[in-house]
Coordinates of C-alpha atoms in Angstrom, one line a residue:
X1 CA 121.0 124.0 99.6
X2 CA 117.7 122.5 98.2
X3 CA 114.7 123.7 99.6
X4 CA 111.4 121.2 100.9
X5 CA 109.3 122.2 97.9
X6 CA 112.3 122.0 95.1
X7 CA 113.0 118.3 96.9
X8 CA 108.9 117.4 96.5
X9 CA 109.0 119.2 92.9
X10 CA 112.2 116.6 92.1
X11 CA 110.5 113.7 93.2
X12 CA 106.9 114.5 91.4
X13 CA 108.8 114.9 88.6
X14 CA 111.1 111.9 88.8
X15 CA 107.9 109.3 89.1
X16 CA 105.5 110.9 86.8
X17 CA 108.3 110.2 84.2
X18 CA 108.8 106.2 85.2
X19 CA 104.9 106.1 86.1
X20 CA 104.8 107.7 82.2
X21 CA 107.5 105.6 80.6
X22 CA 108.0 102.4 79.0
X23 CA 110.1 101.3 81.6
X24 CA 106.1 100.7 83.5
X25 CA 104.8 97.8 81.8
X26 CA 101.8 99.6 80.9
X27 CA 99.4 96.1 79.6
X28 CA 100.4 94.0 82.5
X29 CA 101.6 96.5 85.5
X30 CA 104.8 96.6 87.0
X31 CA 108.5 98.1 86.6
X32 CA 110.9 96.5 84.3
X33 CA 114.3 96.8 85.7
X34 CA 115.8 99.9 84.6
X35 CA 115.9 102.3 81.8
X36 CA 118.5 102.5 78.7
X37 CA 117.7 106.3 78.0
X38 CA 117.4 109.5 79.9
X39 CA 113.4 109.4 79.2
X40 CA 112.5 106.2 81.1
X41 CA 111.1 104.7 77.6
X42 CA 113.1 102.0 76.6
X43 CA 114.1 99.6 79.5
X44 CA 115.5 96.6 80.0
X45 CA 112.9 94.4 80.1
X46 CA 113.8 91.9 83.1
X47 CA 111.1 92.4 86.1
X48 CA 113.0 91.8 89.5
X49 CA 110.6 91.4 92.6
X50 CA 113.0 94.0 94.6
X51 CA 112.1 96.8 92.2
X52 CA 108.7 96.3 92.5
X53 CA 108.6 96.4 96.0
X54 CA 110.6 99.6 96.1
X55 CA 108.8 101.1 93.5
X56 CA 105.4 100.7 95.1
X57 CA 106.4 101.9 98.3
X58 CA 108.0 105.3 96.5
X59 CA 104.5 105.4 94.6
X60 CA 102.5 104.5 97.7
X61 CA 104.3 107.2 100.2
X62 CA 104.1 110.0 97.0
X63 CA 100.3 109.5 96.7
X64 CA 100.4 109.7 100.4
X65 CA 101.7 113.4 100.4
X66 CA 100.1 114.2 97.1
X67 CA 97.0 112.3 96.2
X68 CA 98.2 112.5 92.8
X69 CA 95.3 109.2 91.2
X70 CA 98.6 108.4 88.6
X71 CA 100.4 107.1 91.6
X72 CA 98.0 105.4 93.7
X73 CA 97.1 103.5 89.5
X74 CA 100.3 102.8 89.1
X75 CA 100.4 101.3 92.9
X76 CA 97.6 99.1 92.1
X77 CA 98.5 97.7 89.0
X78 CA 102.1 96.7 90.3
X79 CA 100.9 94.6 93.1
X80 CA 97.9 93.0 90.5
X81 CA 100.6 91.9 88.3
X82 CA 103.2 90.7 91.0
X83 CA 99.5 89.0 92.7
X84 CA 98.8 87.3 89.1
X85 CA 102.5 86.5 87.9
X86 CA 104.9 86.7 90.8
X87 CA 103.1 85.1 93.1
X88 CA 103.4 81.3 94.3
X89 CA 100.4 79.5 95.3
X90 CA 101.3 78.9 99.0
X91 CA 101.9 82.9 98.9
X92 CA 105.7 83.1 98.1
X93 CA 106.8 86.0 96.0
X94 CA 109.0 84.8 92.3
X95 CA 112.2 86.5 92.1
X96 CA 112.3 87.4 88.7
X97 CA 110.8 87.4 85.0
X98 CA 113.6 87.8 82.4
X99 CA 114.0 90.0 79.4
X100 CA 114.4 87.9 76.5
X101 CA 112.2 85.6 74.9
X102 CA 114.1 82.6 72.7
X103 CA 117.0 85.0 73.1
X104 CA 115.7 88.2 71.9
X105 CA 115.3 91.4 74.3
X106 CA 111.7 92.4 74.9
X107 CA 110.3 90.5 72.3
X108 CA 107.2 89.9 74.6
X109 CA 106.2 93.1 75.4
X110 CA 106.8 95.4 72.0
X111 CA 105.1 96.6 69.4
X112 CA 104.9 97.4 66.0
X113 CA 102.1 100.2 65.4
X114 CA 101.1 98.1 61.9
X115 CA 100.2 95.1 64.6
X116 CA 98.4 97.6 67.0
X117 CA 96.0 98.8 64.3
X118 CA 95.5 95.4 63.4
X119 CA 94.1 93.9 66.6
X120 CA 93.0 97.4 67.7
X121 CA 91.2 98.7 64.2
X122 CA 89.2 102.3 64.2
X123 CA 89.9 103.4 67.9
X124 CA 93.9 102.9 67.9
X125 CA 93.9 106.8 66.8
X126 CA 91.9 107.0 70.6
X127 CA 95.3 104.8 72.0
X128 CA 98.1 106.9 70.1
X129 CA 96.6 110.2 71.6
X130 CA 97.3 108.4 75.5
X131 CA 100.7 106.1 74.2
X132 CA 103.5 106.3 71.8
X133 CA 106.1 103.8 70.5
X134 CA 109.4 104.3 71.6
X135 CA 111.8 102.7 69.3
X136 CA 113.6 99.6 70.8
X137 CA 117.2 99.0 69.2
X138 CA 118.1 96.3 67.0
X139 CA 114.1 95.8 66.2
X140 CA 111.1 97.2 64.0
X141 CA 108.7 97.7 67.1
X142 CA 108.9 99.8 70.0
X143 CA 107.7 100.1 74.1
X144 CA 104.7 101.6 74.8
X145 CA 104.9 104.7 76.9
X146 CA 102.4 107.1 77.9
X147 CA 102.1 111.0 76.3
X148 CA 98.8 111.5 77.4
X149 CA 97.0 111.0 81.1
X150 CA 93.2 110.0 81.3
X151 CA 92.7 113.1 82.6
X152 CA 94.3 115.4 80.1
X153 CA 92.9 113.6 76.9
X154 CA 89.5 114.0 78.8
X155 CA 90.0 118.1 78.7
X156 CA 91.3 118.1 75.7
X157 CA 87.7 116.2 74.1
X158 CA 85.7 117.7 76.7
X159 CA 84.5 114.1 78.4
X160 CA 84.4 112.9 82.0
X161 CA 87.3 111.2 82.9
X162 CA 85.9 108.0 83.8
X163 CA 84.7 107.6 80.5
X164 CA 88.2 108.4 78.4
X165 CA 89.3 106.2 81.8
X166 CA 86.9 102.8 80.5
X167 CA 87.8 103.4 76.7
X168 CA 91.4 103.0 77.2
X169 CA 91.4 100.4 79.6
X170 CA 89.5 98.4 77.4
X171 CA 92.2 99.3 74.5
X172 CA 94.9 98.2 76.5
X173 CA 92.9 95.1 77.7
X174 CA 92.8 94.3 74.2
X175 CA 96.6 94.4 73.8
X176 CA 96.7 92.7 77.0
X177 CA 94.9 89.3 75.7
X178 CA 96.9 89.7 72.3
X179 CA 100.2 89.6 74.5
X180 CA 99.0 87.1 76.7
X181 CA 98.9 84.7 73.0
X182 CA 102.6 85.4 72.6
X183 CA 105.6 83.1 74.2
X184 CA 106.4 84.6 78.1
X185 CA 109.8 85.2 79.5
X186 CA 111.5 82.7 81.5
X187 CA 110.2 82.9 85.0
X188 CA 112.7 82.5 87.9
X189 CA 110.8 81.1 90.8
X190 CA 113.2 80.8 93.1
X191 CA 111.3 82.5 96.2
X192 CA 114.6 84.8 98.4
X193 CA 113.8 85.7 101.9
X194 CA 114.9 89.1 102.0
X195 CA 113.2 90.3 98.6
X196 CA 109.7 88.7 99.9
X197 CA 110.6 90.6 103.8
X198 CA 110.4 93.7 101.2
X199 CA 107.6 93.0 99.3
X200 CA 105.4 91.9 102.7
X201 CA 106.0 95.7 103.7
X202 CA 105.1 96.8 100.5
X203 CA 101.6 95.4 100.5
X204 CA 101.5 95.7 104.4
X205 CA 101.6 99.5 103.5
X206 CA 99.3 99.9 100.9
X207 CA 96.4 97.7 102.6
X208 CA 97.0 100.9 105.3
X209 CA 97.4 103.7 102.5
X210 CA 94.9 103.0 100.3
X211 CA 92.4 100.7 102.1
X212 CA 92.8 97.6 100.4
X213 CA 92.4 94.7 102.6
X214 CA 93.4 92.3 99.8
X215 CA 96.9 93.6 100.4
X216 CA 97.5 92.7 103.8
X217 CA 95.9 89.2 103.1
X218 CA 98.5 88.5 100.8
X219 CA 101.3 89.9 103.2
X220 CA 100.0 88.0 106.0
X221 CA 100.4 85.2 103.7
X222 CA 103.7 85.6 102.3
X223 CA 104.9 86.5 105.7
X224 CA 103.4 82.5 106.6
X225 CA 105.2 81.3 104.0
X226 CA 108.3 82.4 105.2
X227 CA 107.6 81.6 109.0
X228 CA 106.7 78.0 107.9
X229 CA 109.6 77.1 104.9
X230 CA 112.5 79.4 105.5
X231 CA 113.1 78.8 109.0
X232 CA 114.3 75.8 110.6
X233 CA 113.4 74.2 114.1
X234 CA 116.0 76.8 115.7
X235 CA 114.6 79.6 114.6
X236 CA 117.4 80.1 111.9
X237 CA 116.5 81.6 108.5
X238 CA 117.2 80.3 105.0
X239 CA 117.7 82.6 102.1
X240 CA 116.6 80.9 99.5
X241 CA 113.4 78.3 99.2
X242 CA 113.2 76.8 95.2
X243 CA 111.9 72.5 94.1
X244 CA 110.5 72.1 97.8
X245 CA 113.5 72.9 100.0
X246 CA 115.2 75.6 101.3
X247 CA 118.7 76.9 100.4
X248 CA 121.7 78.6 102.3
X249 CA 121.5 80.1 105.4
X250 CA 120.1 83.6 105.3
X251 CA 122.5 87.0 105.2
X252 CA 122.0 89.9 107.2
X253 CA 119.5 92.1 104.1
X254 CA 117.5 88.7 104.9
X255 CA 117.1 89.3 107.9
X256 CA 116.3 93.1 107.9
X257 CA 113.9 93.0 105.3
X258 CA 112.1 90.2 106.6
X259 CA 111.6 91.7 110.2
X260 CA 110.7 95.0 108.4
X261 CA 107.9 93.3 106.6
X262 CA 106.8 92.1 110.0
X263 CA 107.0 95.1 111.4
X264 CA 104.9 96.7 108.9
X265 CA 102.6 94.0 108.7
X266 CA 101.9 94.6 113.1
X267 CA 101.3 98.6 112.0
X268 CA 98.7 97.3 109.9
X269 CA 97.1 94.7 111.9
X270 CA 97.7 95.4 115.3
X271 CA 98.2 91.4 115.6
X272 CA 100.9 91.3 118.0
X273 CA 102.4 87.8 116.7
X274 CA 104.0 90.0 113.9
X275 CA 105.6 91.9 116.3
X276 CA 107.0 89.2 118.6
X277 CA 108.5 87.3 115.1
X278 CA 110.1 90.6 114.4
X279 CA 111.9 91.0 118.0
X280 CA 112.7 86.7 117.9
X281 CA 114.5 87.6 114.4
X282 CA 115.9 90.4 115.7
X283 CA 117.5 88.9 118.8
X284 CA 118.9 86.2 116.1
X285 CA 120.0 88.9 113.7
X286 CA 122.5 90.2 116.7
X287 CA 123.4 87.1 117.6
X288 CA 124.4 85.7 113.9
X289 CA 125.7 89.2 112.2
X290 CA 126.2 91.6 114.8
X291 CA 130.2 92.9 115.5
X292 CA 130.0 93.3 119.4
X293 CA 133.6 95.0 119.3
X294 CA 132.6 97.8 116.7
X295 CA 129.3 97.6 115.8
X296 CA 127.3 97.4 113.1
X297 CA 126.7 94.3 111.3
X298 CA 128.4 91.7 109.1
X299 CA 127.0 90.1 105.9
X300 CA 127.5 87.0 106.5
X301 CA 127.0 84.8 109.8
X302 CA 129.4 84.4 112.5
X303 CA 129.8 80.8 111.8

């Protein structure tokens, strides 16, 4: 059997290598979708809201236990991206960015080192001591990924931290405006119930974990957004909200995830409207999905 500390030591190492690899998006924040090597450095480059809420609530409950600063960074910069590029204006969340760009895989977030010294000059010697370029099939560029913390590179040259911290930030702020220049992927702004129930809890939990109040304004606002266009006069969800109107009755996952995000968002507010939402749902949920004979629930509605 595994041991507690063997379990913790799994984990640590588990999201130090994603919080390290290419599969972070290490310019704009966030998780692409998954990896195509054992290293975590070349993903696939489609960003699905669902990973990014489960991601920062693995990051979020690790720096929790740990107080590792990697994972409460890498918390941060998730939700600013999914704030700045997933985000609908009436506080929806987007489903999904894809991979390609005019067909080709990635082609918006790579890199060939020839065009990082270019835009970079005399310091990217500074940025290839904290990144590498992992080569990306069927191309000449590569991902970013990270060989080098902040805090490392700062030993190694004998300077605070928060100094080798501002140097590189700027660096990859620089390659940040240069990829903001280039073509973006295709945005699929189809806004699903379920994925934004688990991306309300997400935030819910880091405006309680790390003391950002930000977070739970923009919970409290998905969470209205749901309230107010995925649910009818009935009280019955809708699954899918996309060109002004809503879309299929909801499953069961749409359901769960969305009283879960309520739920979370009551522990961190103490308003008590969250919590009555998440028992009204509930009561539904039983109604619509649950088996009374056997138990448990179906996918789909009764009807």
């Amino acid at each position: 059997s595994i041991s507690f500390a063997d379990a913790k030591d799994m984990i640590a190492l588990t999201l130090t290598k994603m919080a390290n690899g290419g599969i972070q998006d290490h310019l704009g924040g966030g998780f692409h979708r998954y990896s195509t090597d054992a290293k975590w450095h070349v993903p696939h480059f489609e960003k699905m809201l669902y990973n990014q809420s489960l991601f920062a609530e693995s990051y979020l409950h690790a720096y929790q236990n740990t107080q590792t600063e990697t994972y409460r960074q890498t918390v941060e910069d998730l939700l600013q991206f999914v704030s700045t590029s997933m985000t609908d204006a009436n506080g929806g969340f987007y489903s999904a960015i894809d991979a390609e760009t005019d067909a080709e895989e990635g082609a918006h977030y790579i890199w060939a080192e020839s065009e990082i010294r270019n835009i970079i000059g005399s310091d990217t010697d500074l940025l290839f001591e904290a990144f590498a370029l992992a080569p990306v099939p069927d191309t000449q560029a590569g991902a970013l990924y990270r060989i080098q913390s902040d805090a490392d590179l700062a030993q190694e040259k004998d300077m605070p931290t928060t100094e080798i911290h501002g140097q590189i930030s700027k660096l990859r702020s620089r390659l940040l405006e240069e990829r903001n220049t280039r073509k973006f992927p295709l945005l699929d702004d189809k806004i699903i119930t379920g994925w934004n129930g688990l991306m309300i809890a997400a935030y819910a939990q880091s405006a309680r974990i790390l003391n950002r109040p930000q977070d739970v304004a923009t919970a409290q606002k998905a969470a209205a957004f749901i309230l107010n266009n995925l649910q009818d006069e009935s009280g019955t969800l809708y699954r899918i909200y996309h060109s002004n109107q809503r879309k299929i009755p909801a499953y069961q996952e749409d359901y769960a995830y969305f009283i879960r995000g309520l739920i979370e968002l009551y522990r961190t507010t103490n308003k008590i409207s969250f919590l009555n939402e998440a028992e009204h749902l509930t009561k539904q949920m039983n109604i619509r999905f649950g088996d009374p004979d056997k138990g448990g629930y179906f996918f789909t509605p009764s009807d």
